[in-house]
């Protein structure tokens, strides 16, 4: 009897152990599974976003900020991708901080993001500007209003800062290329913008977007492009905050092919009602040889990433890529598009860039790119 009981216990225990282990692994995979790439969708649902829009419109912006005190803890707990991505960012930005201190930074990070989104939403409901601008380098844009590429990133609120530029002498209509996603997006939540006559949106997933961009530039209108979320196979892995990250080569390839001036622009939330806008000197990017084109794109992107990193030192809580930026695959690679794989890096090597000549880690050579024929 004792032997039978022992054998039965071993069998039952083994089965229960396998079932329990499989269940735990399945639950963990659902909770901790990393998104392969950014998908452009917003969180909160239609009702929640509509409620916040109502609060901001009827009571005011401060009431919206107050609501964030209850919303942010919820997202900290139930938006694991955003939480992990913010942790990844702060582990690079503040590596000496403890885990507990880093969680406080993550909460403040999410709160700042919520503030910027509410500022954008609140401005869209107004017919006049409600924020002030602190322009730095605005003369660089005014001098090139007959067609210029404004390259920025998802940090701060470049679009809101840029919306205030017409009060500082920028009269041309600004076209902004944006990613159009399925499902609920911030532009759908925001709806029609009463203060949007200065700006037009261009989808980067519509038919022949490059040709439309070329047409806009040929008409002498400035166009805004983002360089930090490549959705096609045109990207390079460049050093950024001590690791390698994928940045989009399309803006530089366009600028070089069309011989159009390109400058870097950034906008960040300063004090409560002021947005700081920065614009570098415009530059004409030219290829010096057919075989050197990938190397030149790599060098140009490295300059842009370094400039972005420098700006983030002054505004560390305004990096708004809430997906695994350093470990995510660009969208084209994740979806298996042809020609979208890098030639010199594997996913395992992305976190270990080496110093030139050190003999450790992958050699930071650029990947092969397909040239534009415009």
Coordinates of C-alpha atoms in Angstrom, one line a residue:
X1 CA 0.0 0.0 0.0
X2 CA 2.8 2.3 0.9
X3 CA 4.6 1.6 -2.3
X4 CA 1.5 2.1 -4.4
X5 CA 0.8 5.4 -2.5
X6 CA 4.3 6.6 -3.1
X7 CA 4.2 5.7 -6.9
X8 CA 0.8 7.4 -7.2
X9 CA 2.1 10.5 -5.4
X10 CA 5.1 10.7 -7.8
X11 CA 2.9 10.4 -10.9
X12 CA 0.3 12.9 -9.6
X13 CA 3.0 15.2 -8.4
X14 CA 4.8 15.1 -11.8
X15 CA 1.6 15.8 -13.7
X16 CA 0.7 18.7 -11.4
X17 CA 4.2 20.0 -11.6
X18 CA 4.1 19.9 -15.4
X19 CA 0.7 21.6 -15.6
X20 CA 1.6 24.2 -13.0
X21 CA 4.9 25.0 -14.7
X22 CA 3.3 25.3 -18.1
X23 CA 0.6 27.5 -16.7
X24 CA 3.2 29.8 -15.0
X25 CA 5.3 29.9 -18.1
X26 CA 2.2 30.8 -20.2
X27 CA 1.1 33.6 -17.8
X28 CA 4.6 35.0 -17.6
X29 CA 5.0 35.0 -21.4
X30 CA 1.7 36.9 -21.7
X31 CA 2.7 39.4 -19.0
X32 CA 6.4 39.9 -19.9
X33 CA 6.3 39.4 -23.6
X34 CA 8.1 42.2 -25.4
X35 CA 6.5 43.9 -28.3
X36 CA 8.7 43.4 -31.4
X37 CA 8.3 47.0 -32.5
X38 CA 6.3 50.2 -32.0
X39 CA 2.8 50.0 -33.6
X40 CA 1.6 53.6 -33.3
X41 CA -1.5 52.8 -31.2
X42 CA -2.5 54.8 -28.1
X43 CA -3.8 53.4 -24.8
X44 CA -6.7 54.3 -22.6
X45 CA -9.7 53.3 -24.8
X46 CA -12.2 55.6 -26.4
X47 CA -14.2 56.3 -23.3
X48 CA -11.2 57.1 -21.1
X49 CA -9.7 59.4 -23.7
X50 CA -13.1 61.1 -24.4
X51 CA -13.5 61.7 -20.7
X52 CA -10.1 63.4 -20.4
X53 CA -10.9 65.5 -23.4
X54 CA -14.2 66.6 -21.8
X55 CA -12.4 67.4 -18.5
X56 CA -9.7 69.5 -20.2
X57 CA -12.2 71.3 -22.5
X58 CA -14.8 72.1 -19.7
X59 CA -12.7 72.5 -16.6
X60 CA -9.2 73.2 -17.8
X61 CA -5.7 71.9 -18.2
X62 CA -4.9 71.8 -14.5
X63 CA -7.8 69.5 -13.9
X64 CA -6.3 67.2 -16.6
X65 CA -3.0 67.3 -14.8
X66 CA -4.7 66.3 -11.5
X67 CA -6.4 63.3 -13.2
X68 CA -2.9 62.1 -14.2
X69 CA -2.1 61.5 -10.5
X70 CA -4.6 58.6 -10.6
X71 CA -4.0 57.5 -14.2
X72 CA -0.2 57.2 -14.1
X73 CA -0.1 54.6 -11.3
X74 CA -2.6 52.5 -13.3
X75 CA -0.4 52.6 -16.4
X76 CA 2.7 51.8 -14.4
X77 CA 1.0 48.6 -13.2
X78 CA -0.8 47.6 -16.3
X79 CA 1.3 48.9 -19.2
X80 CA 4.3 46.5 -18.8
X81 CA 5.9 47.4 -22.2
X82 CA 6.0 51.1 -21.4
X83 CA 7.3 50.4 -17.8
X84 CA 10.0 48.1 -19.0
X85 CA 11.0 50.5 -21.8
X86 CA 11.2 53.4 -19.4
X87 CA 13.3 51.3 -17.1
X88 CA 15.6 50.4 -20.0
X89 CA 16.0 54.2 -20.7
X90 CA 16.7 55.1 -17.1
X91 CA 19.2 52.3 -16.7
X92 CA 21.2 54.0 -19.4
X93 CA 20.5 57.6 -18.4
X94 CA 21.0 57.0 -14.6
X95 CA 22.9 53.7 -14.3
X96 CA 23.9 54.4 -10.6
X97 CA 20.3 54.7 -9.4
X98 CA 18.8 51.8 -7.4
X99 CA 15.8 49.8 -8.6
X100 CA 13.5 51.7 -6.3
X101 CA 14.9 55.1 -7.3
X102 CA 14.5 54.1 -10.9
X103 CA 10.8 53.2 -10.5
X104 CA 10.2 56.8 -9.2
X105 CA 12.0 58.1 -12.3
X106 CA 9.7 55.9 -14.4
X107 CA 6.6 57.3 -12.7
X108 CA 7.8 60.9 -13.3
X109 CA 8.6 60.0 -16.8
X110 CA 5.1 58.7 -17.5
X111 CA 3.6 61.8 -15.8
X112 CA 5.6 64.1 -18.0
X113 CA 4.5 62.2 -21.1
X114 CA 0.9 62.6 -19.9
X115 CA 1.4 66.3 -19.4
X116 CA 2.7 66.8 -22.9
X117 CA -0.1 64.8 -24.4
X118 CA -2.7 66.9 -22.5
X119 CA -0.9 70.1 -23.7
X120 CA -1.3 69.0 -27.3
X121 CA -4.9 68.0 -26.7
X122 CA -5.7 71.3 -25.0
X123 CA -4.1 73.4 -27.7
X124 CA -6.1 71.5 -30.4
X125 CA -9.3 72.7 -28.7
X126 CA -8.2 76.4 -28.8
X127 CA -8.4 78.8 -31.7
X128 CA -5.4 80.8 -30.5
X129 CA -2.1 79.7 -29.0
X130 CA -2.2 79.1 -25.3
X131 CA 1.5 78.3 -24.9
X132 CA 4.5 80.6 -25.3
X133 CA 7.5 79.6 -27.4
X134 CA 11.2 80.1 -26.6
X135 CA 12.8 79.8 -30.1
X136 CA 16.5 79.1 -30.4
X137 CA 17.8 79.1 -33.9
X138 CA 14.5 80.1 -35.5
X139 CA 16.4 82.3 -38.0
X140 CA 17.8 79.1 -39.5
X141 CA 14.2 78.1 -40.5
X142 CA 13.2 81.5 -41.7
X143 CA 16.2 81.7 -44.0
X144 CA 15.1 78.4 -45.7
X145 CA 11.4 78.7 -46.1
X146 CA 11.6 77.8 -49.8
X147 CA 11.9 74.0 -49.0
X148 CA 13.7 72.5 -46.1
X149 CA 13.6 69.2 -44.2
X150 CA 13.2 69.6 -40.4
X151 CA 14.5 66.4 -38.8
X152 CA 13.3 65.6 -35.3
X153 CA 12.5 62.7 -33.0
X154 CA 9.9 61.5 -30.6
X155 CA 11.2 63.5 -27.7
X156 CA 9.4 66.4 -26.0
X157 CA 6.6 67.9 -28.2
X158 CA 8.3 69.0 -31.4
X159 CA 4.9 69.3 -33.2
X160 CA 3.5 71.6 -30.4
X161 CA 6.6 73.7 -30.3
X162 CA 6.6 74.0 -34.1
X163 CA 2.9 75.0 -34.1
X164 CA 4.0 78.2 -32.3
X165 CA 6.5 79.1 -35.0
X166 CA 4.2 81.2 -37.1
X167 CA 4.1 83.7 -34.3
X168 CA 7.9 83.9 -34.7
X169 CA 8.1 84.6 -38.4
X170 CA 7.6 81.2 -40.0
X171 CA 4.8 81.7 -42.5
X172 CA 5.0 78.7 -44.8
X173 CA 2.7 75.8 -44.1
X174 CA 4.5 73.0 -42.4
X175 CA 3.9 69.5 -43.5
X176 CA 4.6 66.7 -41.0
X177 CA 5.0 63.1 -42.0
X178 CA 3.4 60.8 -39.5
X179 CA 2.9 57.1 -39.2
X180 CA -0.7 56.0 -39.7
X181 CA -1.7 53.0 -37.5
X182 CA -4.7 50.8 -37.3
X183 CA -6.9 51.2 -34.2
X184 CA -7.0 54.1 -31.8
X185 CA -4.3 56.8 -32.3
X186 CA -3.7 60.1 -30.7
X187 CA -4.7 62.0 -33.8
X188 CA -8.0 60.2 -33.8
X189 CA -8.5 61.1 -30.1
X190 CA -7.6 64.7 -30.7
X191 CA -9.8 65.1 -33.7
X192 CA -9.9 68.3 -35.8
X193 CA -7.4 71.0 -34.6
X194 CA -8.8 74.6 -34.4
X195 CA -5.2 75.9 -34.6
X196 CA -3.9 73.6 -37.4
X197 CA -4.1 75.7 -40.5
X198 CA -0.3 76.1 -40.4
X199 CA 0.2 72.4 -40.5
X200 CA -0.7 69.5 -42.8
X201 CA -0.2 65.8 -42.1
X202 CA 1.3 63.4 -44.6
X203 CA 0.9 59.7 -44.1
X204 CA 4.1 57.7 -44.6
X205 CA 2.2 54.5 -45.4
X206 CA 0.1 55.9 -48.3
X207 CA 0.9 55.1 -51.9
X208 CA 4.2 56.7 -53.0
X209 CA 4.9 58.8 -49.9
X210 CA 8.4 59.7 -51.1
X211 CA 7.0 61.2 -54.3
X212 CA 4.5 63.3 -52.3
X213 CA 7.3 64.5 -50.0
X214 CA 9.4 65.5 -53.1
X215 CA 6.4 67.4 -54.5
X216 CA 5.9 69.3 -51.2
X217 CA 9.6 70.3 -51.1
X218 CA 9.5 71.3 -54.8
X219 CA 6.6 73.7 -53.9
X220 CA 8.9 75.4 -51.3
X221 CA 7.1 74.1 -48.2
X222 CA 9.1 72.9 -45.1
X223 CA 8.5 69.3 -44.2
X224 CA 9.0 67.6 -40.8
X225 CA 10.4 64.0 -40.6
X226 CA 11.2 61.8 -37.6
X227 CA 14.4 59.9 -37.6
X228 CA 14.0 57.6 -34.6
X229 CA 11.3 55.1 -35.6
X230 CA 12.1 53.4 -39.0
X231 CA 9.2 51.6 -40.5
X232 CA 10.9 50.6 -43.7
X233 CA 14.1 48.8 -44.5
X234 CA 16.1 52.1 -44.7
X235 CA 17.9 52.3 -41.3
X236 CA 21.3 52.1 -39.7
X237 CA 22.4 51.0 -36.3
X238 CA 24.2 53.9 -34.7
X239 CA 25.6 54.6 -31.2
X240 CA 23.0 56.2 -28.9
X241 CA 23.4 56.4 -25.1
X242 CA 26.2 53.8 -25.1
X243 CA 24.3 51.2 -27.1
X244 CA 23.2 50.7 -30.7
X245 CA 19.8 51.7 -31.9
X246 CA 18.0 51.8 -35.3
X247 CA 17.6 55.2 -36.9
X248 CA 15.9 56.0 -40.2
X249 CA 18.2 57.0 -43.1
X250 CA 15.2 58.2 -45.3
X251 CA 15.5 61.9 -44.3
X252 CA 19.2 62.1 -45.3
X253 CA 18.7 60.1 -48.4
X254 CA 15.9 62.5 -49.5
X255 CA 18.0 65.5 -48.6
X256 CA 21.0 64.2 -50.6
X257 CA 19.0 63.1 -53.6
X258 CA 17.1 66.3 -53.9
X259 CA 19.9 68.6 -52.7
X260 CA 17.5 70.1 -50.2
X261 CA 18.7 71.8 -47.0
X262 CA 18.2 69.7 -43.8
X263 CA 18.4 70.8 -40.2
X264 CA 17.8 69.3 -36.8
X265 CA 14.8 70.6 -34.8
X266 CA 13.7 69.7 -31.2
X267 CA 10.9 71.0 -29.0
X268 CA 10.7 70.4 -25.3
X269 CA 8.3 71.4 -22.5
X270 CA 10.0 74.0 -20.4
X271 CA 8.2 75.8 -17.5
X272 CA 4.5 75.3 -17.3
X273 CA 3.3 77.3 -20.3
X274 CA 6.5 77.6 -22.3
X275 CA 7.9 75.3 -25.0
X276 CA 11.6 75.5 -25.9
X277 CA 12.3 75.1 -29.6
X278 CA 15.8 74.4 -31.1
X279 CA 16.9 74.5 -34.7
X280 CA 20.5 73.9 -35.9
X281 CA 22.1 75.4 -38.9
X282 CA 20.8 74.1 -42.2
X283 CA 23.1 71.9 -44.3
X284 CA 23.2 70.6 -47.8
X285 CA 24.1 66.9 -47.7
X286 CA 25.8 65.5 -50.7
X287 CA 27.2 62.1 -51.6
X288 CA 30.9 62.1 -52.5
X289 CA 30.9 58.8 -54.3
X290 CA 28.6 55.9 -55.2
X291 CA 30.4 53.3 -53.0
X292 CA 30.6 55.6 -50.0
X293 CA 26.9 56.4 -49.8
X294 CA 26.1 53.9 -47.0
X295 CA 29.1 55.1 -45.0
X296 CA 28.0 58.7 -45.4
X297 CA 24.4 58.0 -44.3
X298 CA 25.8 56.2 -41.3
X299 CA 28.0 59.2 -40.4
X300 CA 25.1 61.7 -40.8
X301 CA 22.8 59.6 -38.7
X302 CA 25.5 59.4 -36.0
X303 CA 25.6 63.2 -35.9
X304 CA 21.9 63.4 -35.5
X305 CA 21.8 60.7 -32.7
X306 CA 24.6 62.6 -30.9
X307 CA 22.7 65.9 -31.1
X308 CA 19.5 64.2 -29.8
X309 CA 21.4 62.7 -26.9
X310 CA 22.8 66.1 -26.0
X311 CA 19.4 67.7 -25.9
X312 CA 18.0 64.9 -23.8
X313 CA 20.7 65.7 -21.1
X314 CA 18.8 69.0 -20.6
X315 CA 15.3 67.4 -20.7
X316 CA 15.9 63.8 -19.5
X317 CA 12.2 63.0 -18.7
X318 CA 11.1 63.9 -22.3
X319 CA 12.2 60.8 -24.2
X320 CA 8.9 59.4 -25.4
X321 CA 9.6 56.1 -27.2
X322 CA 7.7 53.8 -24.9
X323 CA 8.7 50.5 -26.6
X324 CA 12.0 48.6 -26.2
X325 CA 13.9 51.1 -28.3
X326 CA 17.4 49.5 -28.1
X327 CA 16.2 45.9 -28.3
X328 CA 13.3 46.2 -30.7
X329 CA 13.6 45.3 -34.3
X330 CA 12.6 48.0 -36.9
X331 CA 9.0 47.5 -38.1
X332 CA 10.1 46.2 -41.6
X333 CA 12.3 43.5 -40.1
X334 CA 9.6 42.5 -37.6
X335 CA 7.1 42.1 -40.5
X336 CA 9.6 40.2 -42.7
X337 CA 9.8 42.8 -45.5
X338 CA 12.3 41.9 -48.2
X339 CA 15.6 43.8 -48.0
X340 CA 15.0 45.0 -44.4
X341 CA 17.7 43.1 -42.7
X342 CA 21.0 44.7 -41.6
X343 CA 24.1 43.1 -43.1
X344 CA 26.5 43.5 -40.2
X345 CA 24.6 43.0 -36.9
X346 CA 22.7 40.3 -35.3
X347 CA 20.1 40.9 -32.6
X348 CA 22.5 39.5 -29.9
X349 CA 25.2 42.1 -30.8
X350 CA 23.0 45.2 -30.6
X351 CA 23.8 45.8 -26.9
X352 CA 27.6 45.6 -27.2
X353 CA 29.0 48.3 -29.5
X354 CA 32.8 48.5 -29.4
X355 CA 35.2 51.4 -29.6
X356 CA 37.1 51.5 -32.9
X357 CA 40.2 49.3 -32.7
X358 CA 39.3 47.7 -29.3
X359 CA 38.8 44.3 -30.8
X360 CA 35.7 43.7 -28.7
X361 CA 32.1 43.6 -29.9
X362 CA 30.9 44.2 -33.4
X363 CA 32.5 46.6 -35.7
X364 CA 30.2 49.6 -36.1
X365 CA 29.9 49.4 -39.9
X366 CA 26.7 50.6 -41.6
X367 CA 24.3 48.2 -43.2
X368 CA 23.6 48.1 -46.8
X369 CA 20.9 50.5 -48.0
X370 CA 18.9 50.8 -51.2
X371 CA 19.5 54.2 -52.9
X372 CA 16.6 56.5 -53.9
X373 CA 16.1 57.1 -57.5
X374 CA 14.0 60.3 -57.7

